[in-house]
PDB file of N, CA and C in Angstrom:
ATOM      1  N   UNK A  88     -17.115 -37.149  29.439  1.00 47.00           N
ATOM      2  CA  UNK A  88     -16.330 -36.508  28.400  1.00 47.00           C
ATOM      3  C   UNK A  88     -16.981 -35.200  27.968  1.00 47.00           C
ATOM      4  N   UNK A  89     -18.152 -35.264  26.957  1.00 46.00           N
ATOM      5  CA  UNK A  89     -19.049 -33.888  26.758  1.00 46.00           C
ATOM      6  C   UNK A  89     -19.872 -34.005  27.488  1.00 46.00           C
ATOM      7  N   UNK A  90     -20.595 -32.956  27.498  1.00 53.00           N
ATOM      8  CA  UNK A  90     -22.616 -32.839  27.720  1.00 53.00           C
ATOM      9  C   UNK A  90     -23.151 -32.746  26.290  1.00 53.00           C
ATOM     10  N   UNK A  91     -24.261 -32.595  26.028  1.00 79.00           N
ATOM     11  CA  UNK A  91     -24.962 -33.077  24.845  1.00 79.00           C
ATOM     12  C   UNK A  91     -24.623 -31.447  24.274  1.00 79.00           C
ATOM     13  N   UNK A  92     -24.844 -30.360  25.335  1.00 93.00           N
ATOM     14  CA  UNK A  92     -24.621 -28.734  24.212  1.00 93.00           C
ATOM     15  C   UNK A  92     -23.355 -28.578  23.997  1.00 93.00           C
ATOM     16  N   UNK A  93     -22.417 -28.928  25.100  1.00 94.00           N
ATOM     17  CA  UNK A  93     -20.995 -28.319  25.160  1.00 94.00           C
ATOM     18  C   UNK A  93     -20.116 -29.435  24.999  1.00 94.00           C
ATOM     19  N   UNK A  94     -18.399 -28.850  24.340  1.00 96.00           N
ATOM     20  CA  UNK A  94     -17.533 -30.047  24.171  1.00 96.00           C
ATOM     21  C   UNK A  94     -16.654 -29.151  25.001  1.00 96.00           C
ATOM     22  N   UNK A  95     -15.706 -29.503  25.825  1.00 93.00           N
ATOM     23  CA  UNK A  95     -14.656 -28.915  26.731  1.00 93.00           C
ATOM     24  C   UNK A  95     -13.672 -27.895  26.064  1.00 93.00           C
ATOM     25  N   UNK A  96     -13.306 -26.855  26.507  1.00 93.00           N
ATOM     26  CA  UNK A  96     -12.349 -26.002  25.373  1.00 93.00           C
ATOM     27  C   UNK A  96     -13.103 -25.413  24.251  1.00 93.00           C
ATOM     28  N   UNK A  97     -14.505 -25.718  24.242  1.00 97.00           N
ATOM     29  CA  UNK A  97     -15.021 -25.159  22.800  1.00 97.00           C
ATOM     30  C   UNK A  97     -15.999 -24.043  23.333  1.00 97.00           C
ATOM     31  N   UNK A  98     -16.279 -22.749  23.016  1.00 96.00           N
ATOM     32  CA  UNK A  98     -16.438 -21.826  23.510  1.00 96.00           C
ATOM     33  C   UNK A  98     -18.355 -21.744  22.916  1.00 96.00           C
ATOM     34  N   UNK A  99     -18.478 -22.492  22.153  1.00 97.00           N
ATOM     35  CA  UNK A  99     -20.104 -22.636  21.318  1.00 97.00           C
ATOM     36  C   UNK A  99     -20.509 -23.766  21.386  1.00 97.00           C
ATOM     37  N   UNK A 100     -21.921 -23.393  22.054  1.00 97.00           N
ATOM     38  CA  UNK A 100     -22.684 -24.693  21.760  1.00 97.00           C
ATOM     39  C   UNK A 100     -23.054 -25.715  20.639  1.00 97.00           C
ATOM     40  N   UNK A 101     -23.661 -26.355  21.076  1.00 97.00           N
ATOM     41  CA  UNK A 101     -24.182 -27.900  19.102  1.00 97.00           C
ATOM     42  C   UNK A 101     -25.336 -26.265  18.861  1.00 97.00           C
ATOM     43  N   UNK A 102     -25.770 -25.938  19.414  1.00 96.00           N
ATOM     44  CA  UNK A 102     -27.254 -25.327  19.250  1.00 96.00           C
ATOM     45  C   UNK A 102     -26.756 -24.286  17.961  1.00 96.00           C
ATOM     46  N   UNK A 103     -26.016 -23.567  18.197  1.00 98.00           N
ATOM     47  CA  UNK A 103     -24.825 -22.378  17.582  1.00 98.00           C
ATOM     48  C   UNK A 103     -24.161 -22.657  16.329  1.00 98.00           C
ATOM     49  N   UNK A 104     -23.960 -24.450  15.870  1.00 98.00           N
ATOM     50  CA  UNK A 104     -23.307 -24.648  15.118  1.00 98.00           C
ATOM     51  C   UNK A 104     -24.155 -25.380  13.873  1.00 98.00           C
ATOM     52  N   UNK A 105     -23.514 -24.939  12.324  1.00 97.00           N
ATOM     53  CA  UNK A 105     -24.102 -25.505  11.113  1.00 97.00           C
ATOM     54  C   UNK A 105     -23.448 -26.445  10.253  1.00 97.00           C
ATOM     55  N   UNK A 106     -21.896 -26.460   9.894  1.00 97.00           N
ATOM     56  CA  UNK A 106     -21.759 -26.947   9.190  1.00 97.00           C
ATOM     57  C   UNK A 106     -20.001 -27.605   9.733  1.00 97.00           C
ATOM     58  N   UNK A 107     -19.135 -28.067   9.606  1.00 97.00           N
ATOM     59  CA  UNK A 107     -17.748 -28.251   9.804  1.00 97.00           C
ATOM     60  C   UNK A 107     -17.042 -29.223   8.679  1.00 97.00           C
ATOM     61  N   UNK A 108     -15.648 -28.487   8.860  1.00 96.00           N
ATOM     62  CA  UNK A 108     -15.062 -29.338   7.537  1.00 96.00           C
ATOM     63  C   UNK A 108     -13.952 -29.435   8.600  1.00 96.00           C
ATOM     64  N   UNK A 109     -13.412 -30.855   8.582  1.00 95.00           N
ATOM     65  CA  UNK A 109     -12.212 -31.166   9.200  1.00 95.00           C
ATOM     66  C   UNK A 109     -10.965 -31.605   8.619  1.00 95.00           C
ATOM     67  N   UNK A 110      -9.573 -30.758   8.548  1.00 91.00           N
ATOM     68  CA  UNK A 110      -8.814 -30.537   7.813  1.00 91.00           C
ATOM     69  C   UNK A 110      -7.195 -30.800   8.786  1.00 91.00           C
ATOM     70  N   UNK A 111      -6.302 -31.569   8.329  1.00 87.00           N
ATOM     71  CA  UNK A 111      -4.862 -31.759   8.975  1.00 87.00           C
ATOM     72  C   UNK A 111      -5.393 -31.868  10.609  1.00 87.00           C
ATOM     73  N   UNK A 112      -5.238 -30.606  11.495  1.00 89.00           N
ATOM     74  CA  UNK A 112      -5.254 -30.252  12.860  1.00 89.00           C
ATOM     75  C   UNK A 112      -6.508 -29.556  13.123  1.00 89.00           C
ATOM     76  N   UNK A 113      -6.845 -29.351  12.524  1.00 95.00           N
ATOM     77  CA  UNK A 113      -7.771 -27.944  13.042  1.00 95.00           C
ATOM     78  C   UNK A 113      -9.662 -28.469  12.383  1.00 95.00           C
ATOM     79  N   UNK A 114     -10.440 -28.062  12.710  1.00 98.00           N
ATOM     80  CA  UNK A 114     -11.545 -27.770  11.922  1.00 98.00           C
ATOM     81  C   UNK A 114     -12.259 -26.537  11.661  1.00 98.00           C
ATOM     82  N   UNK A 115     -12.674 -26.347  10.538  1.00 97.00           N
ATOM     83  CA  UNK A 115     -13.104 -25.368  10.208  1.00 97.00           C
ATOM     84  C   UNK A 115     -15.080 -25.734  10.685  1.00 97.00           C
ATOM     85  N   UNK A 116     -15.353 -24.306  11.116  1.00 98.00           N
ATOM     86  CA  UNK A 116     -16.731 -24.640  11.598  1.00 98.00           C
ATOM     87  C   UNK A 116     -17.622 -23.627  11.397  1.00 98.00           C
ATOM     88  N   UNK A 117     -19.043 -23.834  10.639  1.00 97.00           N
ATOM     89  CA  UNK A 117     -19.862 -22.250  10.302  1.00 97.00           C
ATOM     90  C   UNK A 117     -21.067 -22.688  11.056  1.00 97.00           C
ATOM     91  N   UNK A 118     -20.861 -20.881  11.994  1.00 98.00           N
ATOM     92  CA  UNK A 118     -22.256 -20.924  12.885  1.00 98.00           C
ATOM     93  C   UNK A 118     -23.213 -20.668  12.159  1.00 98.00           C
ATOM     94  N   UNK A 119     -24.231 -20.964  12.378  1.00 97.00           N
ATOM     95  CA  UNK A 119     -26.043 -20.589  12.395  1.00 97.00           C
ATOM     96  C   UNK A 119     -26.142 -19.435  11.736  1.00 97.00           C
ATOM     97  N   UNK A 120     -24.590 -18.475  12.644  1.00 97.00           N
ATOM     98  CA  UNK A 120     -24.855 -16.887  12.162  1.00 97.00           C
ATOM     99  C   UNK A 120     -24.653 -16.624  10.852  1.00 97.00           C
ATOM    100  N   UNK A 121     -24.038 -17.540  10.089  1.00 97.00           N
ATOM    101  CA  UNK A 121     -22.652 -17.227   9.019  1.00 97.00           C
ATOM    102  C   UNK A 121     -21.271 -16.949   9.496  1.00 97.00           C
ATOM    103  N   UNK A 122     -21.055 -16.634  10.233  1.00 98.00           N
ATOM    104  CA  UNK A 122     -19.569 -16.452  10.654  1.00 98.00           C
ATOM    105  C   UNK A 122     -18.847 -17.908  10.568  1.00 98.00           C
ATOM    106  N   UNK A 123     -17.669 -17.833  10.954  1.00 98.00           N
ATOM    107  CA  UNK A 123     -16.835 -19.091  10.355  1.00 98.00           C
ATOM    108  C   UNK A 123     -15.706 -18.893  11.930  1.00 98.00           C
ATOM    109  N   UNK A 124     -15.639 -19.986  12.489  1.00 98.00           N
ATOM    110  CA  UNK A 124     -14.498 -20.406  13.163  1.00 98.00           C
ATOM    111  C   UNK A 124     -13.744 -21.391  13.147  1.00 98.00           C
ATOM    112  N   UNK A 125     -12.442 -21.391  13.252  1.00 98.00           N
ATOM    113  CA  UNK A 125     -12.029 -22.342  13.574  1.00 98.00           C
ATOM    114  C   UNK A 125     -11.217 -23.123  15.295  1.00 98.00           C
ATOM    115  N   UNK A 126     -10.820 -24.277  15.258  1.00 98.00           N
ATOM    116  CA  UNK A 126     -11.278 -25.175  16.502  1.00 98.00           C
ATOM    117  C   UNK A 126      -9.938 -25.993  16.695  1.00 98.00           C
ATOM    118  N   UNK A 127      -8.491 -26.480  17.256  1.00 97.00           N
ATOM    119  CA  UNK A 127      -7.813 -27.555  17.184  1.00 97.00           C
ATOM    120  C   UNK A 127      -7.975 -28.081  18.590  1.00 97.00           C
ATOM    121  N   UNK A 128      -9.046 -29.216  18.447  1.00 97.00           N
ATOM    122  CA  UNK A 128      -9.350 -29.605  19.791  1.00 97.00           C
ATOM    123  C   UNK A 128      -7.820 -30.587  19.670  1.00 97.00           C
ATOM    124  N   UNK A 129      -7.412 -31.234  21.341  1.00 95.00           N
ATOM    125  CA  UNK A 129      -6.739 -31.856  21.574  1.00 95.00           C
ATOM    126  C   UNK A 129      -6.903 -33.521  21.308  1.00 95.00           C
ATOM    127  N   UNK A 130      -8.412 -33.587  21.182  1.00 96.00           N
ATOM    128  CA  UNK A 130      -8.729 -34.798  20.265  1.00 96.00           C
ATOM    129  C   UNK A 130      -9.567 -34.599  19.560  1.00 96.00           C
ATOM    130  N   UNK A 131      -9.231 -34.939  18.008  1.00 95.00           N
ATOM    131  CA  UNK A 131      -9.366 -34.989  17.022  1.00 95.00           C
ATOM    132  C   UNK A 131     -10.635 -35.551  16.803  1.00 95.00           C
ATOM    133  N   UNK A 132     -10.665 -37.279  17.117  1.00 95.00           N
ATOM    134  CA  UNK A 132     -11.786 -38.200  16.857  1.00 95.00           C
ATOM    135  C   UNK A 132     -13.216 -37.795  17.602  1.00 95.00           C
ATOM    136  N   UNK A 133     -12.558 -37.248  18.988  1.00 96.00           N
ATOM    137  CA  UNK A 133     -13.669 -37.273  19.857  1.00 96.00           C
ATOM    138  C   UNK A 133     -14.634 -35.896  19.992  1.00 96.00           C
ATOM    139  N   UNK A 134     -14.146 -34.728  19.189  1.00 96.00           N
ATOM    140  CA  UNK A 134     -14.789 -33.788  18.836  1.00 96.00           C
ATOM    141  C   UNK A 134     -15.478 -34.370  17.754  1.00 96.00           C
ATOM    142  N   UNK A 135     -14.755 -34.743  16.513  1.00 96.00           N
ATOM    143  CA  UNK A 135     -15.768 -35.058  15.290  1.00 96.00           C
ATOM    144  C   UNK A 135     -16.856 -35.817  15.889  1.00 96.00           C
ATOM    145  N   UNK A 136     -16.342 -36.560  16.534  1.00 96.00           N
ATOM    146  CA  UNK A 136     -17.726 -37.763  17.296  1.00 96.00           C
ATOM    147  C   UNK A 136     -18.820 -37.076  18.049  1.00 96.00           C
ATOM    148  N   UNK A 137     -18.308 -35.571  18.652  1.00 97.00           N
ATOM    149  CA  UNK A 137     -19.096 -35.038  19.501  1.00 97.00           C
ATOM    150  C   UNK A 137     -20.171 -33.993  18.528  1.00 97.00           C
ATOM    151  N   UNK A 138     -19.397 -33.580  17.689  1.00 97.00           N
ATOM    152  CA  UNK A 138     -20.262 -32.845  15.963  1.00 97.00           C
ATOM    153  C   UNK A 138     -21.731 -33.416  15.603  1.00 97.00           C
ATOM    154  N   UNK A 139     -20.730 -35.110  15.560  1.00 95.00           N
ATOM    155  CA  UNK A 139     -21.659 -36.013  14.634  1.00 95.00           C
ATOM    156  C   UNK A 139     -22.710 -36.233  15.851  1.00 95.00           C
ATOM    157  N   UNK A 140     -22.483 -36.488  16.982  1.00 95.00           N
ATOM    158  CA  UNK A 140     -23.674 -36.932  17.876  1.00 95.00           C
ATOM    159  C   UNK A 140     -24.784 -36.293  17.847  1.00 95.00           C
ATOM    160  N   UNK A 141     -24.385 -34.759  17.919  1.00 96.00           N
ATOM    161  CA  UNK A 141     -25.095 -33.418  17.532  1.00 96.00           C
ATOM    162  C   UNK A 141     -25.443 -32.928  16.152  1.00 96.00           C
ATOM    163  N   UNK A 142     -25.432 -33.736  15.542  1.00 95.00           N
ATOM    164  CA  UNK A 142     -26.320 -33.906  14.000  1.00 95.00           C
ATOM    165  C   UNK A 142     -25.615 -32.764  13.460  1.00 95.00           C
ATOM    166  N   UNK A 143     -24.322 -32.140  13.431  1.00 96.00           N
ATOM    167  CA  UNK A 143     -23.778 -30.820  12.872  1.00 96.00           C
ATOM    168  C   UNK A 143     -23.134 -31.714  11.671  1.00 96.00           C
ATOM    169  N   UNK A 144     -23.624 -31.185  10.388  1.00 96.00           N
ATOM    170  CA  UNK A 144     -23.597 -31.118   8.909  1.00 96.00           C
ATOM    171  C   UNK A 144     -21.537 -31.498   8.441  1.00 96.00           C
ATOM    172  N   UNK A 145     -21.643 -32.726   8.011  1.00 95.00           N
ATOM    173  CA  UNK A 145     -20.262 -32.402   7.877  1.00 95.00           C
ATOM    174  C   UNK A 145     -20.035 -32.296   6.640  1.00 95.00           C
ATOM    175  N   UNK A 146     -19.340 -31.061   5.878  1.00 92.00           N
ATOM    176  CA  UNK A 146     -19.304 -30.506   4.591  1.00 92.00           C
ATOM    177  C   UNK A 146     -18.991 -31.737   3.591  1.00 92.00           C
ATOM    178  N   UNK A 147     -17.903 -32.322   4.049  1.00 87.00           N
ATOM    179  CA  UNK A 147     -17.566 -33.308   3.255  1.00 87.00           C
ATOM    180  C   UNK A 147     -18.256 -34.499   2.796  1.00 87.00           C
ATOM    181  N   UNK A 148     -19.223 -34.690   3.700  1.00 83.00           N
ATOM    182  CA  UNK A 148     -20.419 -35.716   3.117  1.00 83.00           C
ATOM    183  C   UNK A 148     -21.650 -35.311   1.806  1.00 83.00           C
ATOM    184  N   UNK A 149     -21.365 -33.942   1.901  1.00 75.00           N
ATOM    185  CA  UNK A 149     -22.331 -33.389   1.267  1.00 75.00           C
ATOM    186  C   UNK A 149     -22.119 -33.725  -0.479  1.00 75.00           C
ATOM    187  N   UNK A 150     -23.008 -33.844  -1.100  1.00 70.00           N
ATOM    188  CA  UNK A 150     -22.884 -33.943  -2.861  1.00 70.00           C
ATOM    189  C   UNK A 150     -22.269 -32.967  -3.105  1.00 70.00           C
ATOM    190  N   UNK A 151     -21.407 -33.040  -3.727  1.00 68.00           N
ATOM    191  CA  UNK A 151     -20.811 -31.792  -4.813  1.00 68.00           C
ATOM    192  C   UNK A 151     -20.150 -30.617  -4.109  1.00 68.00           C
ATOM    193  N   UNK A 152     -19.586 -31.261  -2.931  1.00 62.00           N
ATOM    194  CA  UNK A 152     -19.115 -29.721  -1.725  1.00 62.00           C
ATOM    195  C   UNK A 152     -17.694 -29.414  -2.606  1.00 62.00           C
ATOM    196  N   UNK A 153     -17.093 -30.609  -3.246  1.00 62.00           N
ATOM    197  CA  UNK A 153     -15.765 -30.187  -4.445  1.00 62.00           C
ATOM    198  C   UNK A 153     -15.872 -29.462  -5.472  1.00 62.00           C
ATOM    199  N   UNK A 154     -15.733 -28.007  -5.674  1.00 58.00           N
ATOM    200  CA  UNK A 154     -16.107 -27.414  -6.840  1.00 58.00           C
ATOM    201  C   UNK A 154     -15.310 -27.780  -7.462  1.00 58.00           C
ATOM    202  N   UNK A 155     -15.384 -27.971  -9.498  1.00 60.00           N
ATOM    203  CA  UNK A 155     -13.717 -28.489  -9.589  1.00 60.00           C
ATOM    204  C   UNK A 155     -14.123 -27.104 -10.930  1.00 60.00           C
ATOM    205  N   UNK A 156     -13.092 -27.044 -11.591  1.00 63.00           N
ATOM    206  CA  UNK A 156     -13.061 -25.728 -12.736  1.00 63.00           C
ATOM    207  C   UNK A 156     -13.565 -26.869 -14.049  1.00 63.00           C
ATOM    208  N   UNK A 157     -14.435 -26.167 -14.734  1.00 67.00           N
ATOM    209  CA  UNK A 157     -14.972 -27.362 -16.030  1.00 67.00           C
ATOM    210  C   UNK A 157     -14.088 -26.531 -17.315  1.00 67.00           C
ATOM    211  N   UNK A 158     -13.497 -27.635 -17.780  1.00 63.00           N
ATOM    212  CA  UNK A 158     -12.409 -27.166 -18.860  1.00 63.00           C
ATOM    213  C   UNK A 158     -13.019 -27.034 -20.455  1.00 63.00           C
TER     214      UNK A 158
END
């Protein structure tokens, strides 16, 4: 299915990548550099699975990644 750097269709390595938030179709993904791409692999599960294998940060696990407005 992958290799440990590369996922098929994805143009950047695990090495390249920092953080991803996965949203409806698509994921949003921030390189190493700061730049920001986004990704609609044809499977969904098996990219996130391929992220997570590769220890890439998933935003949504993080404490407090929800800013909310304090009233």
């Amino acid at each position: 299915m992958t290799s440990a750097d590369h996922y098929p269709e994805f143009q950047y390595p695990a090495g390249q990548l920092s953080k991803f938030l996965a949203a409806s179709d698509f994921f949003t993904i921030m390189l190493k550099n700061g730049d920001i791409v986004h990704f609609t692999p044809k499977d969904m599960p098996a990219f996130k699975k391929w992220l997570e294998q590769n220890n890439i940060a998933n935003i949504r696990a993080e404490q407090g990644w929800v800013v909310t407005k304090k009233t």
